[in-house]
Coordinates of N, CA and C in Angstrom, one line a residue:
M1 N -33.8 -57.9 155.6 CA -34.3 -59.1 156.1 C -33.6 -59.6 157.1
M2 N -34.6 -60.5 158.1 CA -33.9 -60.9 159.1 C -33.6 -62.1 158.9
V3 N -32.1 -62.8 159.0 CA -31.7 -64.0 158.8 C -30.9 -64.5 160.1
N4 N -31.5 -65.9 160.7 CA -30.5 -66.3 161.8 C -30.3 -67.7 161.3
M5 N -29.2 -68.1 161.7 CA -28.2 -69.5 161.9 C -28.5 -69.9 162.9
I6 N -29.4 -71.3 163.2 CA -29.9 -71.5 164.6 C -29.2 -72.9 164.7
P7 N -28.1 -73.1 165.5 CA -27.4 -74.6 165.8 C -28.8 -75.4 166.1
I8 N -28.8 -76.6 165.4 CA -29.8 -77.5 165.7 C -30.1 -77.8 167.3
N9 N -28.8 -77.6 167.9 CA -29.0 -78.3 169.6 C -29.8 -76.8 170.5
E10 N -30.1 -75.8 170.1 CA -30.8 -74.9 170.4 C -32.2 -75.1 170.0
V11 N -32.6 -76.0 169.4 CA -34.2 -75.9 168.9 C -34.5 -77.4 169.6
S12 N -35.9 -76.8 169.9 CA -36.4 -78.1 170.6 C -37.0 -79.3 169.6
E13 N -36.9 -80.6 170.2 CA -37.3 -81.8 169.4 C -38.4 -81.6 168.8
L14 N -39.4 -81.2 169.2 CA -41.2 -80.4 168.4 C -40.6 -79.5 167.2
E15 N -39.8 -78.7 167.5 CA -39.6 -77.9 166.2 C -38.8 -78.5 165.1
Y16 N -37.7 -79.3 165.6 CA -36.8 -80.3 164.7 C -37.8 -81.1 164.0
E17 N -38.7 -81.7 164.7 CA -39.6 -82.9 164.1 C -40.6 -82.3 163.2
Q18 N -41.1 -81.0 163.4 CA -41.8 -80.0 162.6 C -41.7 -80.2 161.4
F19 N -40.2 -79.2 161.5 CA -39.4 -78.9 159.8 C -39.5 -79.9 159.3
F20 N -39.0 -81.2 159.7 CA -38.7 -82.2 158.5 C -39.8 -82.9 158.2
K21 N -40.9 -82.7 159.0 CA -42.5 -83.2 158.3 C -42.9 -82.2 157.5
D22 N -42.9 -80.7 157.8 CA -43.7 -80.0 156.8 C -42.6 -79.8 155.5
G23 N -43.2 -80.0 154.5 CA -42.6 -79.6 153.2 C -41.6 -80.5 153.0
Q24 N -41.0 -81.3 153.2 CA -39.7 -82.1 152.8 C -39.9 -82.8 152.0
P25 N -39.3 -82.9 150.9 CA -39.5 -84.3 149.6 C -39.3 -85.4 150.6
G26 N -39.8 -86.6 150.8 CA -39.7 -87.5 151.5 C -39.3 -87.5 152.7
N27 N -38.4 -88.3 153.4 CA -38.4 -88.3 154.7 C -36.7 -88.1 154.8
Q28 N -36.3 -86.9 154.7 CA -34.8 -86.4 154.8 C -34.3 -86.1 155.9
K29 N -34.8 -86.1 157.1 CA -34.6 -86.1 158.6 C -33.2 -86.6 158.5
P30 N -32.1 -85.6 159.0 CA -30.5 -86.5 159.2 C -31.0 -87.0 160.8
E31 N -30.4 -88.5 160.4 CA -30.2 -89.1 161.7 C -28.9 -89.2 162.0
E32 N -28.0 -88.6 161.3 CA -26.4 -88.6 161.5 C -26.1 -88.0 162.6
D33 N -25.1 -88.3 163.8 CA -24.6 -87.6 164.6 C -24.2 -86.4 164.0
W34 N -23.2 -86.4 162.9 CA -22.6 -85.4 162.6 C -23.4 -84.3 162.0
A35 N -24.5 -85.0 161.3 CA -25.6 -83.8 161.2 C -26.2 -82.8 162.6
H36 N -26.6 -83.8 163.4 CA -26.9 -82.8 165.2 C -25.7 -82.0 165.6
E37 N -24.3 -82.8 165.2 CA -23.4 -82.0 165.9 C -23.2 -80.5 165.0
Y38 N -23.2 -80.4 164.0 CA -22.8 -79.5 163.0 C -24.1 -78.9 162.3
G39 N -25.2 -79.3 162.5 CA -26.4 -78.5 161.8 C -26.6 -77.6 162.0
Y40 N -27.2 -76.6 160.9 CA -28.1 -75.2 161.2 C -29.4 -75.1 161.0
F41 N -30.3 -74.5 161.2 CA -31.3 -73.8 160.6 C -31.4 -72.4 160.2
I42 N -31.9 -72.5 158.8 CA -31.9 -71.1 158.6 C -33.4 -70.8 158.6
E43 N -33.3 -69.5 159.4 CA -34.7 -68.7 159.7 C -34.5 -67.8 159.4
L44 N -35.9 -67.5 158.5 CA -35.8 -66.0 157.7 C -37.4 -65.3 158.3
E45 N -37.1 -64.3 158.8 CA -38.6 -63.5 159.4 C -39.0 -64.3 160.2
G46 N -38.3 -64.9 161.1 CA -38.8 -66.1 162.3 C -39.5 -67.5 161.9
E47 N -39.1 -67.7 160.2 CA -39.9 -69.2 159.7 C -38.7 -69.9 159.3
K48 N -38.3 -71.0 159.8 CA -37.5 -72.1 159.4 C -37.8 -72.2 157.9
I49 N -36.4 -72.1 157.1 CA -36.8 -72.2 155.4 C -35.8 -73.1 155.2
G50 N -34.7 -73.6 155.9 CA -33.7 -74.5 155.5 C -32.9 -74.9 156.4
F51 N -32.2 -76.0 156.1 CA -31.4 -76.7 157.3 C -30.0 -76.9 156.5
F52 N -28.8 -76.7 157.1 CA -27.6 -77.3 156.4 C -26.7 -77.8 157.4
V53 N -25.8 -78.3 156.8 CA -24.6 -79.0 158.1 C -23.1 -78.3 157.5
L54 N -22.3 -77.7 158.6 CA -21.3 -76.9 157.9 C -20.3 -78.1 158.7
Y55 N -19.7 -79.2 158.1 CA -18.9 -80.1 158.7 C -17.3 -79.6 158.9
P56 N -16.5 -79.5 159.8 CA -15.2 -79.1 159.8 C -14.4 -80.1 159.0
V57 N -13.5 -79.7 158.0 CA -12.2 -80.5 157.5 C -11.3 -79.7 157.5
E58 N -10.0 -80.2 157.2 CA -8.7 -79.6 157.4 C -8.9 -78.3 155.9
G59 N -8.3 -77.4 156.5 CA -8.8 -76.0 155.4 C -10.1 -75.6 155.2
G60 N -11.2 -75.9 155.9 CA -12.3 -75.5 155.8 C -13.7 -76.1 156.3
A61 N -14.8 -75.8 155.8 CA -16.1 -76.4 156.1 C -16.5 -77.1 154.9
W62 N -16.8 -78.1 155.2 CA -17.9 -79.0 154.1 C -19.0 -79.0 154.5
L63 N -19.9 -78.1 153.2 CA -21.3 -78.0 153.1 C -21.8 -79.3 152.8
R64 N -21.8 -80.1 154.1 CA -22.1 -81.8 154.0 C -23.6 -81.8 153.6
R65 N -24.9 -81.0 153.8 CA -26.3 -81.1 153.8 C -26.7 -79.9 153.5
L66 N -27.4 -79.6 152.5 CA -28.6 -78.5 152.6 C -29.9 -78.6 151.7
L67 N -31.2 -78.5 153.0 CA -32.3 -78.7 152.7 C -33.0 -77.5 152.8
M68 N -33.9 -77.3 152.0 CA -35.0 -76.3 151.7 C -36.3 -76.8 151.8
K69 N -37.3 -75.7 152.3 CA -38.6 -76.2 152.4 C -38.9 -76.1 150.8
E70 N -40.1 -77.0 150.4 CA -40.4 -77.1 149.0 C -41.0 -76.1 148.6
Q71 N -41.8 -75.4 149.4 CA -42.2 -74.0 149.1 C -41.1 -72.6 149.0
A72 N -40.0 -72.6 149.1 CA -39.0 -71.8 149.2 C -38.9 -70.9 147.8
N73 N -38.7 -70.0 148.0 CA -38.7 -69.2 146.6 C -37.0 -69.6 146.2
P74 N -37.1 -70.0 144.5 CA -36.0 -70.2 144.3 C -34.8 -69.1 144.5
A75 N -35.4 -67.8 144.2 CA -34.2 -66.5 144.1 C -33.6 -66.7 145.9
L76 N -34.2 -67.5 146.6 CA -34.0 -67.7 148.1 C -32.4 -68.5 148.1
I77 N -32.5 -69.7 147.5 CA -31.2 -70.4 147.3 C -30.1 -69.6 147.0
I78 N -30.5 -68.6 146.1 CA -28.8 -67.9 145.7 C -28.5 -67.3 147.1
L79 N -29.3 -66.7 147.8 CA -29.1 -65.8 149.2 C -28.7 -66.8 150.4
V80 N -28.9 -67.9 150.0 CA -28.8 -68.8 151.3 C -27.4 -69.4 151.2
F81 N -27.1 -69.4 149.6 CA -25.4 -69.9 149.6 C -24.6 -68.8 150.1
D82 N -24.8 -67.1 150.0 CA -24.3 -66.1 150.7 C -24.4 -66.4 152.1
W83 N -25.7 -66.7 152.7 CA -25.5 -66.6 154.1 C -24.6 -67.7 154.8
I84 N -24.8 -68.7 154.2 CA -24.1 -69.9 154.6 C -22.3 -69.6 154.7
S85 N -22.0 -68.7 153.4 CA -20.6 -68.4 153.5 C -20.3 -67.3 154.2
E86 N -21.1 -66.6 154.9 CA -20.8 -65.6 155.6 C -20.9 -66.0 157.2
H87 N -21.6 -67.0 157.2 CA -21.8 -67.8 158.5 C -20.3 -68.7 158.9
A88 N -20.3 -69.4 157.6 CA -18.6 -70.1 157.6 C -17.5 -68.9 158.0
L89 N -17.3 -67.9 157.5 CA -16.6 -67.0 157.5 C -16.6 -66.5 159.0
K90 N -17.5 -66.4 159.4 CA -17.9 -65.8 161.0 C -17.2 -66.9 161.9
H91 N -17.4 -68.1 161.6 CA -16.8 -69.1 162.1 C -15.5 -69.4 161.7
G92 N -14.6 -68.8 161.2 CA -13.3 -68.8 160.9 C -12.6 -69.5 160.1
Y93 N -13.4 -70.3 159.2 CA -13.4 -71.0 157.8 C -12.8 -70.3 156.9
Q94 N -11.8 -70.6 156.0 CA -11.3 -69.8 154.9 C -12.0 -70.5 153.5
K95 N -12.2 -71.8 153.6 CA -12.8 -72.3 152.3 C -14.4 -73.2 152.5
L96 N -14.9 -73.3 152.0 CA -16.4 -73.7 151.8 C -16.2 -75.1 150.6
Y97 N -16.2 -76.3 151.1 CA -16.3 -77.1 150.2 C -17.9 -77.8 150.1
T98 N -18.0 -78.4 148.8 CA -19.2 -79.1 148.7 C -19.0 -80.1 147.4
H99 N -19.9 -81.2 147.5 CA -19.7 -82.1 146.6 C -21.4 -82.3 146.0
V100 N -21.0 -82.6 144.7 CA -22.6 -82.8 143.8 C -22.1 -84.4 143.0
D101 N -23.1 -85.0 143.4 CA -23.3 -86.2 142.1 C -24.5 -86.0 141.1
D102 N -24.9 -85.2 141.1 CA -26.1 -84.7 139.9 C -25.4 -83.4 139.2
S103 N -25.1 -83.7 138.0 CA -24.6 -82.3 137.2 C -25.6 -81.5 137.0
S104 N -26.9 -81.3 137.3 CA -27.5 -80.3 137.2 C -27.6 -79.4 138.3
K105 N -27.0 -79.8 139.3 CA -26.6 -78.8 140.6 C -25.1 -77.9 140.5
R106 N -24.4 -78.4 139.4 CA -23.2 -77.5 139.0 C -23.1 -76.3 138.9
V107 N -24.4 -76.2 138.1 CA -24.6 -74.5 137.5 C -24.9 -73.6 138.4
L108 N -25.7 -74.2 139.9 CA -26.1 -73.5 141.0 C -24.9 -73.3 141.8
L109 N -24.0 -74.1 141.7 CA -22.7 -74.0 142.5 C -21.6 -72.9 141.7
E110 N -21.8 -73.0 140.4 CA -20.9 -71.8 139.5 C -21.3 -70.5 139.9
M111 N -22.6 -70.3 139.8 CA -23.2 -69.3 140.1 C -23.1 -68.6 141.4
N112 N -22.7 -69.3 142.1 CA -22.5 -69.0 143.8 C -21.0 -68.9 143.9
H113 N -20.4 -68.8 142.9 CA -18.7 -68.7 143.0 C -18.0 -69.9 143.7
F114 N -18.7 -71.0 143.6 CA -17.7 -72.4 143.8 C -17.1 -72.6 142.6
Q115 N -15.9 -73.3 142.8 CA -15.2 -74.0 141.4 C -15.2 -75.4 141.8
E116 N -14.8 -75.8 140.4 CA -14.4 -77.7 140.8 C -13.0 -77.7 141.2
S117 N -12.9 -78.3 142.2 CA -11.8 -78.8 143.1 C -11.3 -79.7 142.4
N118 N -10.1 -79.5 142.0 CA -8.8 -80.9 142.1 C -8.7 -81.5 143.2
A119 N -8.7 -81.1 144.4 CA -7.9 -82.0 145.4 C -9.3 -82.1 146.3
E120 N -9.4 -83.3 146.6 CA -10.5 -83.3 147.6 C -10.3 -83.2 149.1
P121 N -11.3 -82.5 149.7 CA -10.8 -82.3 151.2 C -10.8 -83.7 151.9
P122 N -10.3 -83.7 152.9 CA -9.9 -84.8 153.7 C -11.3 -84.7 154.2
V123 N -12.0 -86.1 154.1 CA -13.4 -86.7 154.7 C -13.6 -87.9 155.3
D124 N -14.3 -88.0 156.0 CA -14.4 -89.6 156.8 C -15.5 -90.1 155.9
A125 N -15.7 -90.1 154.6 CA -17.1 -90.6 153.6 C -16.3 -91.1 152.5
E126 N -16.9 -92.4 152.1 CA -16.6 -92.4 150.5 C -17.8 -92.1 149.9
I127 N -17.2 -91.3 148.9 CA -18.0 -90.4 148.1 C -17.8 -90.3 146.8
S128 N -18.6 -90.8 145.9 CA -18.3 -90.6 144.5 C -19.2 -89.3 143.9
G129 N -18.5 -88.8 142.6 CA -18.8 -87.1 142.2 C -17.8 -86.1 142.3
D130 N -18.4 -85.0 142.1 CA -17.1 -84.1 142.2 C -17.3 -82.9 143.2
W131 N -15.9 -82.6 143.7 CA -16.0 -81.6 144.8 C -16.1 -80.0 144.3
F132 N -16.2 -79.3 144.8 CA -16.5 -77.7 144.4 C -15.9 -77.1 145.5
E133 N -14.8 -76.0 145.3 CA -14.9 -75.3 146.6 C -15.4 -73.8 146.5
K134 N -15.1 -73.3 147.3 CA -15.4 -71.4 147.4 C -14.3 -70.7 148.4
K135 N -13.5 -70.3 148.0 CA -12.6 -69.2 149.1 C -13.6 -68.6 149.3
L136 N -13.5 -68.4 151.0 CA -14.2 -67.4 151.9 C -13.5 -65.9 152.2
N137 N -12.2 -65.7 151.8 CA -11.7 -64.7 152.1 C -11.2 -63.8 150.8
S138 N -11.8 -64.0 149.7 CA -11.2 -63.4 148.4 C -11.9 -62.1 148.4
P139 N -11.4 -61.2 147.5 CA -12.1 -59.9 147.4 C -13.6 -59.9 146.8
D140 N -13.9 -60.8 146.1 CA -15.2 -61.0 145.5 C -16.1 -61.3 146.2
Q141 N -15.9 -61.5 147.7 CA -16.8 -61.8 148.9 C -17.1 -60.6 149.5
V142 N -16.5 -59.5 149.2 CA -16.6 -58.4 149.9 C -17.8 -57.8 149.3
K143 N -18.8 -57.4 149.9 CA -20.2 -56.7 149.7 C -20.2 -55.5 149.8

């Protein structure tokens, strides 16, 4: 499977607009500066299937946003978490943090080796909900 992580700034405005027009629930196109600075498209076999933001924080990266095309195969979501983890590790991050305010997503995170975190990463946003973290350099990450 040919998977690429493409920084937003390497994608044309037209491609960017097209992705968020096609198959996204509502208009979830990120407008924030941080999404443009730290955002990536997930491209599988030449087709953009998802978008995520790896926001640097002390001790790791915050998976601040993850959007998948509506028609994406649910099994792909499991792979997507692995691909994002590998991408973060390649960029020198030791931990991946994420946040949930919807308890139905907890199982998905736990299936992907995230554990509930007692310590919140230092972030510049007021957020309610639960933080999860995944250690990227642990032996169970070796495939």
